[in-house]
PDB file of C-alpha atoms in Angstrom:
ATOM      1  CA  GLN A1099      30.131  12.100 148.775  1.00 87.00           C
ATOM      2  CA  VAL A1100      29.344  14.594 146.039  1.00 94.00           C
ATOM      3  CA  GLN A1101      26.026  16.378 145.767  1.00 95.00           C
ATOM      4  CA  VAL A1102      24.751  17.919 142.540  1.00 97.00           C
ATOM      5  CA  VAL A1103      21.983  20.494 142.366  1.00 96.00           C
ATOM      6  CA  GLU A1104      20.602  21.889 139.131  1.00 97.00           C
ATOM      7  CA  SER A1105      18.351  24.909 138.864  1.00 95.00           C
ATOM      8  CA  GLY A1106      16.986  27.397 136.367  1.00 95.00           C
ATOM      9  CA  GLY A1107      14.743  25.383 134.078  1.00 93.00           C
ATOM     10  CA  GLY A1108      11.213  26.342 133.213  1.00 97.00           C
ATOM     11  CA  LEU A1109       9.005  27.720 130.466  1.00 98.00           C
ATOM     12  CA  ALA A1110      10.208  30.256 127.915  1.00 98.00           C
ATOM     13  CA  GLN A1111       8.729  31.700 124.766  1.00 98.00           C
ATOM     14  CA  PRO A1112      10.442  31.233 121.409  1.00 98.00           C
ATOM     15  CA  GLY A1113      13.177  33.834 121.141  1.00 98.00           C
ATOM     16  CA  GLY A1114      13.438  34.080 124.910  1.00 98.00           C
ATOM     17  CA  SER A1115      16.233  33.239 127.319  1.00 98.00           C
ATOM     18  CA  LEU A1116      16.886  30.985 130.288  1.00 98.00           C
ATOM     19  CA  ARG A1117      19.943  30.402 132.458  1.00 98.00           C
ATOM     20  CA  LEU A1118      20.708  27.022 133.979  1.00 98.00           C
ATOM     21  CA  SER A1119      22.988  26.493 136.959  1.00 98.00           C
ATOM     22  CA  CYS A1120      24.544  23.337 138.375  1.00 98.00           C
ATOM     23  CA  ARG A1121      26.528  23.233 141.595  1.00 98.00           C
ATOM     24  CA  PHE A1122      28.722  20.379 142.777  1.00 97.00           C
ATOM     25  CA  SER A1123      29.451  20.193 146.493  1.00 96.00           C
ATOM     26  CA  GLY A1124      30.979  17.851 149.026  1.00 94.00           C
ATOM     27  CA  SER A1125      34.405  16.255 149.147  1.00 92.00           C
ATOM     28  CA  ILE A1126      35.891  17.582 145.887  1.00 94.00           C
ATOM     29  CA  ALA A1127      39.610  17.885 145.221  1.00 93.00           C
ATOM     30  CA  GLY A1128      39.297  19.196 141.700  1.00 94.00           C
ATOM     31  CA  ILE A1129      36.957  19.332 138.718  1.00 96.00           C
ATOM     32  CA  TYR A1130      38.082  18.645 135.192  1.00 97.00           C
ATOM     33  CA  HIS A1131      35.612  19.171 132.362  1.00 96.00           C
ATOM     34  CA  MET A1132      31.995  20.196 132.973  1.00 98.00           C
ATOM     35  CA  SER A1133      29.196  19.860 130.463  1.00 98.00           C
ATOM     36  CA  TRP A1134      25.509  20.115 129.694  1.00 98.00           C
ATOM     37  CA  HIS A1135      23.518  17.462 127.879  1.00 98.00           C
ATOM     38  CA  ARG A1136      19.862  17.252 126.924  1.00 98.00           C
ATOM     39  CA  GLN A1137      17.293  14.604 126.167  1.00 98.00           C
ATOM     40  CA  ALA A1138      14.044  15.232 124.355  1.00 96.00           C
ATOM     41  CA  PRO A1139      11.165  12.718 124.422  1.00 92.00           C
ATOM     42  CA  GLU A1140      11.975   9.563 122.445  1.00 93.00           C
ATOM     43  CA  LYS A1141      15.461  10.831 121.631  1.00 95.00           C
ATOM     44  CA  GLN A1142      18.894   9.937 122.944  1.00 97.00           C
ATOM     45  CA  ARG A1143      20.733  12.184 125.363  1.00 97.00           C
ATOM     46  CA  GLY A1144      23.209  14.382 123.526  1.00 97.00           C
ATOM     47  CA  LEU A1145      25.933  16.912 124.267  1.00 98.00           C
ATOM     48  CA  VAL A1146      24.905  20.564 124.336  1.00 98.00           C
ATOM     49  CA  ALA A1147      28.122  22.208 125.506  1.00 98.00           C
ATOM     50  CA  ARG A1148      31.345  21.354 127.300  1.00 98.00           C
ATOM     51  CA  ILE A1149      33.982  23.421 129.084  1.00 98.00           C
ATOM     52  CA  THR A1150      37.411  22.253 130.170  1.00 97.00           C
ATOM     53  CA  SER A1151      39.237  23.207 133.347  1.00 95.00           C
ATOM     54  CA  SER A1152      41.186  25.779 131.332  1.00 95.00           C
ATOM     55  CA  GLY A1153      38.018  27.326 129.903  1.00 95.00           C
ATOM     56  CA  GLU A1154      38.024  25.864 126.403  1.00 98.00           C
ATOM     57  CA  THR A1155      34.486  25.380 125.132  1.00 98.00           C
ATOM     58  CA  THR A1156      32.758  23.071 122.671  1.00 98.00           C
ATOM     59  CA  TYR A1157      29.167  23.339 121.449  1.00 98.00           C
ATOM     60  CA  GLY A1158      26.706  21.157 119.628  1.00 97.00           C
ATOM     61  CA  ASP A1159      25.978  22.424 116.125  1.00 97.00           C
ATOM     62  CA  SER A1160      22.336  23.200 116.905  1.00 97.00           C
ATOM     63  CA  VAL A1161      23.176  25.621 119.741  1.00 98.00           C
ATOM     64  CA  LYS A1162      26.277  27.401 118.429  1.00 98.00           C
ATOM     65  CA  GLY A1163      25.891  31.163 118.605  1.00 97.00           C
ATOM     66  CA  ARG A1164      22.856  30.920 120.895  1.00 98.00           C
ATOM     67  CA  PHE A1165      24.054  29.115 124.038  1.00 98.00           C
ATOM     68  CA  THR A1166      27.045  29.960 126.233  1.00 98.00           C
ATOM     69  CA  ILE A1167      28.609  27.660 128.798  1.00 98.00           C
ATOM     70  CA  SER A1168      30.685  29.070 131.654  1.00 98.00           C
ATOM     71  CA  ARG A1169      32.009  27.970 135.013  1.00 98.00           C
ATOM     72  CA  ASP A1170      32.885  29.431 138.383  1.00 97.00           C
ATOM     73  CA  ASN A1171      35.664  27.296 139.820  1.00 95.00           C
ATOM     74  CA  ALA A1172      35.445  28.920 143.243  1.00 95.00           C
ATOM     75  CA  LYS A1173      31.816  27.805 143.498  1.00 96.00           C
ATOM     76  CA  ASN A1174      32.202  24.469 141.650  1.00 97.00           C
ATOM     77  CA  THR A1175      29.364  25.639 139.447  1.00 98.00           C
ATOM     78  CA  VAL A1176      28.672  25.433 135.733  1.00 98.00           C
ATOM     79  CA  TYR A1177      26.182  27.629 133.907  1.00 98.00           C
ATOM     80  CA  LEU A1178      24.356  27.483 130.594  1.00 98.00           C
ATOM     81  CA  GLN A1179      23.029  30.756 129.201  1.00 98.00           C
ATOM     82  CA  MET A1180      20.432  29.972 126.558  1.00 98.00           C
ATOM     83  CA  ASN A1181      19.342  32.766 124.214  1.00 98.00           C
ATOM     84  CA  SER A1182      17.156  32.838 121.108  1.00 98.00           C
ATOM     85  CA  LEU A1183      15.381  29.731 122.305  1.00 98.00           C
ATOM     86  CA  LYS A1184      13.533  27.560 119.819  1.00 98.00           C
ATOM     87  CA  SER A1185      10.820  24.958 120.298  1.00 97.00           C
ATOM     88  CA  GLU A1186      13.331  22.271 119.393  1.00 97.00           C
ATOM     89  CA  ASP A1187      15.357  23.199 122.481  1.00 98.00           C
ATOM     90  CA  THR A1188      12.605  21.675 124.613  1.00 98.00           C
ATOM     91  CA  ALA A1189      14.176  18.843 126.611  1.00 98.00           C
ATOM     92  CA  VAL A1190      15.392  17.758 130.001  1.00 98.00           C
ATOM     93  CA  TYR A1191      18.824  19.260 130.559  1.00 98.00           C
ATOM     94  CA  TYR A1192      21.469  17.436 132.586  1.00 98.00           C
ATOM     95  CA  CYS A1193      24.782  18.740 133.883  1.00 98.00           C
ATOM     96  CA  ASN A1194      27.834  16.544 134.184  1.00 98.00           C
ATOM     97  CA  ALA A1195      31.301  16.881 135.645  1.00 97.00           C
ATOM     98  CA  ALA A1196      34.429  14.774 135.775  1.00 97.00           C
ATOM     99  CA  LEU A1197      36.045  15.311 139.132  1.00 95.00           C
ATOM    100  CA  VAL A1198      38.264  13.915 141.830  1.00 94.00           C
ATOM    101  CA  GLY A1199      36.458  13.294 145.103  1.00 91.00           C
ATOM    102  CA  SER A1200      37.018  11.204 148.208  1.00 89.00           C
ATOM    103  CA  SER A1201      36.500   8.016 146.172  1.00 88.00           C
ATOM    104  CA  GLY A1202      38.865   9.056 143.379  1.00 91.00           C
ATOM    105  CA  TYR A1203      38.046  10.033 139.785  1.00 93.00           C
ATOM    106  CA  ASN A1204      34.381   9.810 138.792  1.00 94.00           C
ATOM    107  CA  THR A1205      31.760  11.503 136.682  1.00 96.00           C
ATOM    108  CA  TYR A1206      28.597  12.885 138.251  1.00 96.00           C
ATOM    109  CA  TRP A1207      25.249  13.799 136.738  1.00 97.00           C
ATOM    110  CA  GLY A1208      22.667  16.303 137.870  1.00 97.00           C
ATOM    111  CA  GLN A1209      19.067  15.261 138.418  1.00 96.00           C
ATOM    112  CA  GLY A1210      17.873  17.024 135.278  1.00 97.00           C
ATOM    113  CA  THR A1211      15.818  20.159 134.795  1.00 97.00           C
ATOM    114  CA  GLN A1212      12.978  20.586 132.313  1.00 98.00           C
ATOM    115  CA  VAL A1213      13.214  23.332 129.720  1.00 98.00           C
ATOM    116  CA  THR A1214      10.078  23.971 127.681  1.00 98.00           C
ATOM    117  CA  VAL A1215      10.008  26.470 124.834  1.00 98.00           C
ATOM    118  CA  SER A1216       6.478  27.273 123.753  1.00 97.00           C
ATOM    119  CA  SER A1217       4.237  30.209 122.970  1.00 94.00           C
TER     120      SER A1217
END
């Protein structure tokens, strides 16, 4: 079994910062890519940022230069540092990882954390 715990969401003012964390625990042999996605009301879930096992990163066009994804392999944790926040960043943020656990290769999602950017 793999457990996923997200933390760090909340309310921020425009121009402010937040840091999201997502930890995967349990029977894990290895984690491949890790990513963050977000879903705003009445919109589809979309990719925010992705990081491979070797540290290569990819970002959605709307967050390039403002958000930074990183990972701590020793802690099976992925982070999303969000700076220069805008109202359009308001959404539920979900982490995701492709990993090998006791049941083989699978992808796992976090429960989601609300990020609200408002003055």
